[in-house]
Coordinates of C-alpha atoms in Angstrom, one line a residue:
Chain A
M1 CA 221.1 135.9 114.5
S2 CA 222.8 132.8 116.0
S3 CA 221.5 130.1 118.3
P4 CA 222.4 130.5 122.0
P5 CA 225.8 129.0 122.7
C6 CA 225.8 125.6 124.4
S7 CA 227.1 126.8 127.7
S8 CA 224.1 129.1 128.1
S9 CA 221.7 126.3 127.1
L10 CA 223.2 124.2 129.8
E11 CA 222.9 126.9 132.5
K12 CA 219.3 127.3 131.5
Q13 CA 218.7 123.6 131.8
M14 CA 220.1 123.7 135.3
D15 CA 217.8 126.5 136.3
I16 CA 214.9 124.5 135.0
E17 CA 215.9 121.4 136.9
K18 CA 216.2 123.5 140.0
A19 CA 212.8 124.9 139.3
D20 CA 211.4 121.4 138.8
E21 CA 212.0 120.6 142.5
E22 CA 210.0 123.5 143.8
I23 CA 207.4 124.3 141.1
E24 CA 205.1 127.1 142.2
P25 CA 201.7 127.3 140.4
L26 CA 201.1 130.6 138.6
S27 CA 199.3 133.3 140.6
A28 CA 195.6 133.3 139.6
D29 CA 192.3 134.9 140.6
N30 CA 188.9 133.1 140.6
D31 CA 186.3 134.5 138.3
L32 CA 182.5 134.6 138.8
Y33 CA 181.9 131.6 136.6
G34 CA 183.9 128.9 138.2
G35 CA 187.1 129.6 136.3
V36 CA 190.4 131.3 137.0
K37 CA 192.2 134.3 135.5
V38 CA 196.0 134.6 135.2
E39 CA 197.4 138.0 134.4
M40 CA 201.1 137.7 133.7
K41 CA 203.0 140.9 134.3
E42 CA 206.7 140.1 135.1
P43 CA 209.1 138.6 132.5
M44 CA 209.6 134.9 133.0
D45 CA 211.8 132.3 131.2
S46 CA 209.5 130.4 128.8
K47 CA 210.6 127.0 130.0
I48 CA 210.1 127.8 133.7
Y49 CA 206.7 129.3 132.7
A50 CA 205.8 126.1 130.9
L51 CA 206.5 124.0 134.0
R52 CA 204.6 126.3 136.3
L53 CA 201.6 126.4 133.9
K54 CA 201.6 122.6 133.7
A55 CA 201.6 122.4 137.5
S56 CA 198.8 125.0 137.7
L57 CA 196.6 123.2 135.2
S58 CA 196.9 120.0 137.3
E59 CA 195.9 121.9 140.4
W60 CA 193.0 123.8 138.7
R61 CA 191.7 120.5 137.3
Q62 CA 191.7 118.9 140.7
Q63 CA 189.8 122.0 142.0
G64 CA 187.1 121.5 139.3
K65 CA 187.8 124.8 137.6
K66 CA 186.1 125.4 134.3
G67 CA 187.6 128.2 132.1
V68 CA 191.2 129.3 132.4
W69 CA 192.1 132.7 131.1
I70 CA 195.7 133.8 130.6
K71 CA 196.4 137.5 129.7
L72 CA 199.9 138.0 128.2
P73 CA 201.0 141.6 127.7
S74 CA 202.8 142.1 124.4
E75 CA 206.2 142.3 126.1
L76 CA 205.8 138.7 127.2
V77 CA 205.4 137.3 123.7
N78 CA 207.9 134.5 124.6
L79 CA 205.1 132.9 126.7
V80 CA 202.6 132.6 123.9
E81 CA 204.0 129.4 122.4
P82 CA 204.3 127.5 125.7
T83 CA 200.7 128.5 126.5
M84 CA 199.4 127.2 123.2
K85 CA 201.3 124.0 123.7
E86 CA 199.2 123.4 126.8
G87 CA 196.0 123.3 124.8
F88 CA 195.0 126.9 125.0
R89 CA 193.4 128.8 122.1
Y90 CA 193.4 132.5 121.3
H91 CA 190.4 134.4 122.6
H92 CA 191.1 138.0 121.6
A93 CA 193.9 140.4 121.2
E94 CA 194.4 144.2 121.6
A95 CA 197.5 146.2 120.6
D96 CA 199.1 145.6 124.0
Y97 CA 198.0 142.1 125.0
L98 CA 196.8 138.7 123.9
M99 CA 194.1 136.8 125.8
L100 CA 194.2 133.0 125.7
V101 CA 191.7 130.6 127.1
R102 CA 191.2 126.9 127.8
W103 CA 188.1 125.0 128.9
L104 CA 189.1 122.3 131.4
P105 CA 186.0 120.1 132.0
K106 CA 185.7 117.2 129.6
T107 CA 182.0 116.4 130.4
I108 CA 180.5 119.9 130.6
P109 CA 180.0 121.9 127.4
D110 CA 182.1 125.0 126.9
T111 CA 180.2 128.1 127.9
L112 CA 183.0 130.6 127.4
P113 CA 181.9 134.0 126.1
G114 CA 182.7 135.0 122.6
N115 CA 184.9 137.7 121.3
A116 CA 183.6 141.1 120.2
S117 CA 181.6 140.6 117.1
H118 CA 180.7 144.0 115.7
T119 CA 182.2 147.3 114.6
V120 CA 179.9 150.3 114.8
G121 CA 179.7 153.3 112.5
I122 CA 177.6 156.5 112.2
G123 CA 176.4 158.8 109.4
A124 CA 175.4 162.3 110.4
F125 CA 172.5 164.2 108.8
V126 CA 173.1 167.8 109.6
M127 CA 170.6 170.3 108.1
N128 CA 170.5 174.1 108.6
A129 CA 167.4 176.4 108.6
K130 CA 167.7 176.9 104.8
K131 CA 167.2 173.1 104.4
E132 CA 170.8 172.7 103.3
V133 CA 172.6 169.5 104.3
L134 CA 176.2 169.3 105.4
V135 CA 178.0 167.1 102.9
V136 CA 181.6 166.0 102.1
Q137 CA 183.6 164.3 99.3
E138 CA 186.1 161.8 100.6
R139 CA 189.8 161.5 99.6
S140 CA 189.9 157.7 100.1
G141 CA 187.6 154.6 100.4
Q142 CA 184.8 153.6 98.0
F143 CA 183.7 157.1 97.2
R144 CA 187.1 158.5 96.2
G145 CA 187.0 160.3 92.9
K146 CA 183.3 159.5 92.3
G147 CA 182.1 163.1 92.9
V148 CA 179.5 161.9 95.4
W149 CA 178.4 164.3 98.1
K150 CA 177.7 162.3 101.2
M151 CA 177.0 162.8 104.9
P152 CA 180.0 162.8 107.2
T153 CA 180.5 159.2 108.4
G154 CA 182.9 157.5 110.8
A155 CA 183.8 154.7 113.1
V156 CA 182.6 154.6 116.7
N157 CA 185.4 153.8 119.1
Q158 CA 185.3 151.2 121.8
G159 CA 184.0 152.9 125.0
E160 CA 182.5 155.8 123.0
D161 CA 178.8 156.7 123.0
F162 CA 177.8 156.7 119.3
C163 CA 175.8 159.9 119.8
M164 CA 179.1 161.5 120.9
A165 CA 181.0 159.9 118.0
A166 CA 178.6 161.5 115.5
I167 CA 179.3 165.0 117.1
R168 CA 183.0 164.3 117.0
E169 CA 183.1 163.1 113.4
V170 CA 181.2 166.1 112.1
K171 CA 183.5 168.4 114.0
E172 CA 186.6 166.6 112.7
E173 CA 185.6 166.5 109.1
T174 CA 183.9 169.9 108.7
G175 CA 184.6 172.0 111.8
I176 CA 180.9 172.3 112.4
D177 CA 179.6 172.1 116.1
T178 CA 176.4 170.1 116.5
K179 CA 173.9 168.8 119.0
F180 CA 172.7 165.2 118.7
L181 CA 168.9 164.8 118.2
Q182 CA 167.9 161.3 117.0
V183 CA 168.7 158.1 115.4
L184 CA 166.7 158.0 112.1
A185 CA 167.5 154.5 111.0
F186 CA 170.2 151.8 111.4
S187 CA 171.5 148.8 109.5
Q188 CA 173.3 145.6 110.3
T189 CA 175.7 144.2 107.7
H190 CA 178.1 141.2 107.8
Q191 CA 181.5 140.3 106.6
T192 CA 182.5 143.9 106.5
F193 CA 185.9 143.8 108.2
F194 CA 187.9 140.7 109.0
G195 CA 184.7 138.6 109.0
K196 CA 183.1 140.9 111.7
S197 CA 179.6 142.4 111.5
D198 CA 178.8 146.1 111.5
L199 CA 176.0 148.3 112.9
F200 CA 175.6 151.6 111.2
F201 CA 173.4 154.4 112.8
V202 CA 172.0 157.2 110.6
C203 CA 171.7 160.2 113.1
V204 CA 170.2 163.6 112.8
L205 CA 172.2 166.5 114.4
Q206 CA 171.3 170.1 114.8
P207 CA 174.1 172.5 113.6
L208 CA 175.3 175.0 116.2
S209 CA 177.8 176.7 113.9
F210 CA 177.9 177.2 110.1
D211 CA 181.4 178.1 108.8
I212 CA 182.9 175.0 107.3
K213 CA 186.6 174.3 108.0
K214 CA 187.3 171.0 106.3
Q215 CA 189.8 168.3 107.4
E216 CA 192.7 168.3 104.9
S217 CA 193.8 164.6 105.3
E218 CA 190.5 162.8 104.7
V219 CA 188.1 165.3 103.1
E220 CA 188.4 166.5 99.5
A221 CA 185.6 169.0 99.7
A222 CA 182.8 170.0 102.1
Q223 CA 179.7 172.3 101.6
W224 CA 176.1 173.0 102.6
M225 CA 173.9 171.6 99.8
P226 CA 170.1 171.9 99.3
I227 CA 168.5 168.7 100.5
E228 CA 166.7 168.1 97.2
S229 CA 170.0 168.3 95.3
Y230 CA 171.6 165.9 97.9
A231 CA 168.8 163.3 97.5
A232 CA 168.6 163.7 93.7
Q233 CA 172.3 162.7 93.1
P234 CA 172.5 159.8 90.7
Y235 CA 174.4 157.7 93.2
N236 CA 171.7 158.1 95.8
Q237 CA 169.0 157.3 93.3
R238 CA 170.8 154.2 91.9
H239 CA 171.5 152.5 95.3
E240 CA 168.5 151.1 97.2
S241 CA 169.7 151.8 100.7
F242 CA 171.1 155.3 99.9
K243 CA 167.8 156.1 98.2
Y244 CA 165.8 154.9 101.2
V245 CA 167.9 156.8 103.7
S246 CA 167.7 160.0 101.5
E247 CA 163.9 159.6 101.6
I248 CA 163.9 159.3 105.4
C249 CA 166.0 162.5 105.5
L250 CA 163.6 164.3 103.2
A251 CA 160.6 163.1 105.4
K252 CA 162.5 164.4 108.4
S253 CA 163.2 167.7 106.8
R254 CA 159.4 168.1 106.3
G255 CA 158.7 167.2 109.9
E256 CA 157.1 164.0 108.9
Y257 CA 159.4 161.4 110.5
N258 CA 160.3 160.6 114.1
G259 CA 163.3 158.6 115.1
F260 CA 164.7 157.3 118.4
A261 CA 166.1 159.9 120.9
P262 CA 168.7 159.1 123.6
V263 CA 167.8 159.3 127.3
S264 CA 170.7 159.2 129.9
M265 CA 170.3 156.5 132.5
K266 CA 172.4 154.7 135.2
T267 CA 173.0 151.0 135.4
S268 CA 172.5 149.2 138.7
S269 CA 176.3 149.6 139.3
G270 CA 176.0 153.3 138.7
K271 CA 177.5 153.6 135.2
T272 CA 175.8 156.2 132.9
F273 CA 174.6 155.0 129.5
Y274 CA 172.1 156.0 126.8
L275 CA 168.9 154.3 126.0
Y276 CA 167.3 155.2 122.6
S277 CA 163.6 155.1 122.1
S278 CA 160.7 156.7 120.2
S279 CA 160.5 160.1 121.9
R280 CA 157.2 161.2 120.3
D281 CA 155.4 158.2 121.6
F282 CA 156.9 158.0 125.0
Q283 CA 157.9 161.3 126.3
Q284 CA 158.3 165.0 125.4
V285 CA 161.8 165.6 124.1
T286 CA 162.8 168.6 122.0
Q287 CA 162.0 167.8 118.4
F288 CA 164.1 168.6 115.4
Chain B
M1 CA 211.5 119.3 128.6
S2 CA 215.2 119.9 127.7
S3 CA 217.0 122.5 125.5
P4 CA 217.8 121.2 122.0
P5 CA 221.1 119.3 121.9
C6 CA 224.0 121.3 120.5
S7 CA 224.4 119.3 117.3
S8 CA 220.8 120.2 116.3
S9 CA 221.5 123.8 117.1
L10 CA 224.5 123.8 114.8
E11 CA 222.6 122.1 112.0
K12 CA 219.9 124.8 112.3
Q13 CA 222.6 127.5 112.3
M14 CA 224.0 126.1 109.0
D15 CA 220.5 126.1 107.5
I16 CA 220.1 129.7 108.5
E17 CA 223.4 130.7 107.0
K18 CA 222.5 128.9 103.8
A19 CA 219.1 130.8 103.8
D20 CA 221.0 134.0 104.3
E21 CA 222.6 133.8 100.9
E22 CA 219.3 133.5 99.1
I23 CA 216.7 135.2 101.2
E24 CA 213.3 135.1 99.6
P25 CA 210.8 137.7 100.8
L26 CA 207.5 136.4 102.2
S27 CA 204.7 136.0 99.7
A28 CA 202.3 138.9 100.1
D29 CA 199.2 140.4 98.5
N30 CA 198.6 144.1 98.0
D31 CA 195.5 145.5 99.8
L32 CA 193.3 148.4 98.7
Y33 CA 194.9 150.9 101.1
G34 CA 198.5 150.9 99.9
G35 CA 199.5 148.1 102.3
V36 CA 200.3 144.4 102.0
K37 CA 198.8 141.2 103.6
V38 CA 200.8 138.1 104.4
E39 CA 198.8 135.0 105.2
M40 CA 201.2 132.3 106.5
K41 CA 200.0 128.8 105.9
E42 CA 202.9 126.4 105.8
P43 CA 205.1 125.6 108.8
M44 CA 208.5 127.5 108.8
D45 CA 211.5 127.5 111.1
S46 CA 211.2 130.6 113.2
K47 CA 214.7 131.8 112.5
I48 CA 214.3 131.4 108.7
Y49 CA 211.0 133.3 109.0
A50 CA 212.7 136.1 110.9
L51 CA 215.2 136.6 108.1
R52 CA 212.6 136.4 105.4
L53 CA 210.4 138.9 107.3
K54 CA 213.3 141.3 107.7
A55 CA 214.1 141.1 104.0
S56 CA 210.4 141.6 103.1
L57 CA 210.1 144.7 105.4
S58 CA 213.1 146.3 103.7
E59 CA 211.5 145.6 100.3
W60 CA 208.0 146.9 101.3
R61 CA 209.6 150.0 102.8
Q62 CA 211.3 150.8 99.5
Q63 CA 208.1 150.3 97.7
G64 CA 206.4 152.9 100.0
K65 CA 204.0 150.4 101.5
K66 CA 201.9 151.6 104.5
G67 CA 200.2 148.9 106.6
V68 CA 201.7 145.4 106.8
W69 CA 199.3 142.7 108.0
I70 CA 200.5 139.2 109.0
K71 CA 198.0 136.5 109.7
L72 CA 199.4 133.5 111.6
P73 CA 197.2 130.4 112.1
S74 CA 197.3 129.0 115.6
E75 CA 199.5 126.1 114.4
L76 CA 202.3 128.6 113.5
V77 CA 202.5 130.0 117.0
N78 CA 206.3 129.7 116.8
L79 CA 206.2 132.7 114.4
V80 CA 204.5 135.1 116.8
E81 CA 207.6 136.1 118.7
P82 CA 209.8 136.8 115.7
T83 CA 207.0 138.9 114.2
M84 CA 206.7 141.0 117.4
K85 CA 210.5 141.4 117.4
E86 CA 210.2 143.2 114.0
G87 CA 208.0 145.9 115.5
F88 CA 204.6 144.5 114.9
R89 CA 201.7 144.7 117.3
Y90 CA 198.7 142.5 117.9
H91 CA 195.6 143.6 115.9
H92 CA 193.0 140.9 116.8
A93 CA 192.7 137.2 117.4
E94 CA 190.2 134.5 116.8
A95 CA 190.3 130.9 118.1
D96 CA 192.3 129.8 115.0
Y97 CA 194.5 132.7 114.2
L98 CA 196.3 135.8 115.3
M99 CA 196.5 139.0 113.2
L100 CA 199.5 141.2 113.6
V101 CA 200.1 144.6 112.0
R102 CA 202.8 147.2 111.5
W103 CA 202.5 150.7 110.1
L104 CA 205.7 151.4 108.0
P105 CA 205.6 155.2 107.1
K106 CA 207.3 157.4 109.6
T107 CA 205.8 160.7 108.3
I108 CA 202.2 159.6 107.6
P109 CA 199.8 159.1 110.6
D110 CA 198.6 155.5 111.2
T111 CA 195.2 155.0 109.6
L112 CA 194.9 151.3 110.3
P113 CA 191.3 150.2 111.1
G114 CA 190.5 149.2 114.7
N115 CA 189.5 145.9 116.1
A116 CA 185.8 144.9 116.6
S117 CA 184.6 147.1 119.5
H118 CA 181.1 145.8 120.4
T119 CA 179.2 142.8 121.5
V120 CA 175.5 142.8 120.6
G121 CA 172.6 141.4 122.7
I122 CA 168.8 141.2 122.3
G123 CA 165.8 141.1 124.7
A124 CA 162.6 139.6 123.3
F125 CA 159.2 141.0 124.3
V126 CA 156.7 138.3 123.2
M127 CA 153.0 138.9 124.1
N128 CA 150.0 136.8 123.3
A129 CA 146.4 137.9 122.6
K130 CA 145.5 137.7 126.4
K131 CA 148.2 140.3 127.0
E132 CA 150.5 137.8 128.7
V133 CA 154.2 138.1 128.3
L134 CA 156.6 135.2 127.8
V135 CA 159.0 135.3 130.7
V136 CA 161.8 133.2 132.2
Q137 CA 163.9 132.8 135.3
E138 CA 167.6 132.1 134.7
R139 CA 169.8 129.5 136.2
S140 CA 173.0 131.6 136.1
G141 CA 174.1 135.2 135.7
Q142 CA 173.1 138.3 137.7
F143 CA 169.4 137.2 138.0
R144 CA 170.1 133.7 139.4
G145 CA 168.1 132.9 142.5
K146 CA 166.5 136.4 142.6
G147 CA 163.0 135.2 141.5
V148 CA 162.9 137.9 138.8
W149 CA 160.7 137.0 135.7
K150 CA 162.5 138.5 132.7
M151 CA 162.3 138.5 128.9
P152 CA 164.3 135.9 127.1
T153 CA 167.7 137.5 126.3
G154 CA 170.8 136.4 124.5
A155 CA 173.9 137.2 122.6
V156 CA 173.9 137.9 118.9
N157 CA 176.6 135.9 117.0
Q158 CA 179.0 137.4 114.5
G159 CA 177.4 137.2 111.1
E160 CA 173.9 136.8 112.6
D161 CA 171.0 139.3 111.9
F162 CA 169.9 140.3 115.4
C163 CA 166.2 140.0 114.4
M164 CA 167.0 136.3 113.7
A165 CA 169.0 136.0 116.9
A166 CA 165.8 137.2 118.8
I167 CA 163.7 134.4 117.1
R168 CA 166.5 131.9 117.8
E169 CA 166.9 132.8 121.5
V170 CA 163.1 132.7 122.2
K171 CA 162.9 129.2 120.5
E172 CA 166.0 127.9 122.4
E173 CA 164.9 129.1 125.9
T174 CA 161.1 128.5 125.7
G175 CA 160.3 126.4 122.6
I176 CA 158.0 129.2 121.3
D177 CA 158.0 130.1 117.6
T178 CA 157.9 133.8 116.8
K179 CA 157.8 136.4 114.1
F180 CA 160.0 139.5 114.4
L181 CA 158.1 142.8 114.4
Q182 CA 160.1 145.7 115.7
V183 CA 162.9 147.2 117.7
L184 CA 161.3 149.0 120.6
A185 CA 164.4 150.6 122.1
F186 CA 168.1 150.0 122.4
S187 CA 171.0 150.9 124.7
Q188 CA 174.7 151.2 124.4
T189 CA 176.9 150.4 127.5
H190 CA 180.6 150.3 128.0
Q191 CA 183.2 148.2 129.8
T192 CA 180.8 145.2 129.8
F193 CA 183.2 142.5 128.7
F194 CA 187.0 142.7 128.4
G195 CA 186.7 146.4 128.0
K196 CA 184.4 146.1 125.0
S197 CA 181.1 148.1 124.5
D198 CA 177.7 146.5 124.1
L199 CA 174.6 147.3 122.1
F200 CA 171.4 145.8 123.4
F201 CA 168.2 145.8 121.3
V202 CA 164.7 145.3 123.0
C203 CA 162.6 143.7 120.3
V204 CA 158.9 142.9 120.0
L205 CA 158.0 139.5 118.5
Q206 CA 154.7 138.0 117.7
P207 CA 154.2 134.4 119.1
L208 CA 153.3 131.8 116.5
S209 CA 153.0 128.9 119.1
F210 CA 152.0 128.9 122.7
D211 CA 153.1 125.7 124.5
I212 CA 156.2 126.4 126.5
K213 CA 159.0 123.8 126.4
K214 CA 161.8 125.3 128.5
Q215 CA 165.5 124.8 128.0
E216 CA 166.9 122.7 130.9
S217 CA 170.5 123.9 131.0
E218 CA 169.9 127.7 131.3
V219 CA 166.3 128.3 132.2
E220 CA 165.0 127.6 135.7
A221 CA 161.3 128.3 134.9
A222 CA 159.3 129.9 132.0
Q223 CA 155.7 131.0 131.8
W224 CA 153.1 133.4 130.2
M225 CA 152.6 136.2 132.7
P226 CA 150.1 139.1 132.6
I227 CA 151.9 142.2 131.4
E228 CA 150.8 144.2 134.4
S229 CA 152.3 141.7 136.8
Y230 CA 155.5 141.6 134.8
A231 CA 155.9 145.4 134.9
A232 CA 154.9 145.6 138.6
Q233 CA 157.7 143.3 139.8
P234 CA 159.8 145.1 142.4
Y235 CA 163.0 144.6 140.4
N236 CA 161.5 146.3 137.4
Q237 CA 160.2 149.1 139.5
R238 CA 163.5 149.7 141.4
H239 CA 165.8 149.7 138.4
E240 CA 165.5 152.8 136.2
S241 CA 166.2 151.2 132.8
F242 CA 164.0 148.1 133.6
K243 CA 161.2 150.4 134.6
Y244 CA 161.6 152.5 131.4
V245 CA 161.6 149.4 129.2
S246 CA 158.6 148.0 131.1
E247 CA 156.7 151.2 130.4
I248 CA 157.6 151.1 126.7
C249 CA 156.2 147.5 126.6
L250 CA 153.0 148.6 128.4
A251 CA 152.6 151.4 125.9
K252 CA 153.2 148.9 123.0
S253 CA 150.6 146.5 124.5
R254 CA 148.1 149.4 124.4
G255 CA 149.0 150.2 120.7
E256 CA 150.5 153.5 121.8
Y257 CA 154.1 153.0 120.8
N258 CA 155.8 152.5 117.5
G259 CA 159.4 151.2 117.1
F260 CA 161.7 150.5 114.1
A261 CA 160.9 147.7 111.7
P262 CA 163.4 145.9 109.5
V263 CA 163.3 146.1 105.7
S264 CA 165.5 143.7 103.7
M265 CA 167.9 145.4 101.2
K266 CA 170.9 144.6 99.1
T267 CA 174.3 146.3 99.3
S268 CA 175.9 147.4 96.0
S269 CA 177.9 144.1 96.1
G270 CA 174.6 142.2 96.3
K271 CA 174.7 141.1 99.9
T272 CA 171.3 141.1 101.7
F273 CA 171.0 143.1 104.9
Y274 CA 168.3 144.7 107.2
L275 CA 167.7 148.4 107.6
Y276 CA 165.6 149.4 110.6
S277 CA 163.4 152.5 110.5
S278 CA 160.2 153.9 111.8
S279 CA 157.6 152.0 109.9
R280 CA 154.5 154.1 110.8
D281 CA 156.1 157.2 109.5
F282 CA 157.7 155.9 106.5
Q283 CA 155.8 153.1 105.0
Q284 CA 152.9 150.6 105.6
V285 CA 154.3 147.6 107.4
T286 CA 152.1 145.1 109.3
Q287 CA 151.7 146.5 112.8
F288 CA 151.7 144.7 116.1

């Protein structure tokens, strides 16, 4: 826990002066929006990096570049401070890297894209032929110890289709296999998590197995519960949105409600994705 | 651009040794999940911070704390490296701060929440009584110079209701005032932006004004276009998802399609939010 000895500081200083004579700009790729991207990979002394970054910025400014992106893997944390000292700001971070950005033009407004703004969650309405709903009591969170029987819910991962997340969460929490059918409703709320917004999709899934094997770590109890008893719980009656969703589920159980069903499509670049729309109105898809 | 002179290093070293005798843990608040949150605000020497962090970690470990969150405003970038050296990882970043996290227990699995995973966008289907659709040609992006007439589209901001974002984008791009009616369809795609996923909502809005005043910076041209001509464009016919959405819009224009309409609700903590569901099936809401 001591400062570097003076001799080492002097050696470093000599290295830097040597570097000063032959400063090489950082290696960068052009992006599609008139900017450049630097992806640092190899370790670099922070003072040498600072000099190279300064030289690069001067070059990019002359070339009329707009946004400058610098991606620093977490191992190169020593380069964060010199980057910020050159007028960069944080753009976003993941466990293994930090992305910094700087807008160079003084006369053109900043059109840099924003950071991810939303988390996404699902609730799974799973009903068997006896009109019993698959419900759980949770060990933690806002429902802990309240005795409320609720649908399995969970967070959708980055890169995960939420219809697949619903199947995964039901399996994890209760051991039940399901088939995704429709989105019944969804909500958007704000300031839910570190200032982010949240989209929550209530989905209906068809059970393909029936023997519950509950997850020990998160689930206190799990059961099949008559849908009327589920909807009649005091918690669901007292809370406006829970009551509303319960009534949608009841309407669905009577065959009186139609949601949005997914259709698999391809983007122009060939990636598969799901588009959700009203299946009854638009095409014949297996109904629940 | 030189290393600090040796005398200053020695003074700093003495400060640190003094600090060593009376190390004060960092000020922290407990969170609701058995962890602690540190929000650094005042500048601190990085070496003194490193000692205080080490002392704090030892204390939190003894107390059985789980997740440790450290929020560093961008001015305190000098504290990023010492935090990472104590085994923290990046959690997320915004322009003005970096959040780092460390999971302390060795025997309990990490249940730390993830970072925001999705961006959200909207497309606005606005049709007048003559069955003409409000369309634009864009100055930049994938449609630039292609002559494609498309719906106004845009990004939803963090904290913004997407039904309001649709009204805002139409106003910004075309000057037309609108009323939000329904979500007609939505899609989820992946790897769209820095590895994030995207949710895109196609919305129908009712025009409340009709004289177009286009945005100069982003919009090349804007007009009211007969819906059949809009749908018949080669681009919309060639691309599966554009064709599908065009057909939904045509069905809607004939009154043969029903989407999800928003209902305003309150959370248990009193925050207002929108829940979207099938209005025809579930309640009487003004129809388009």
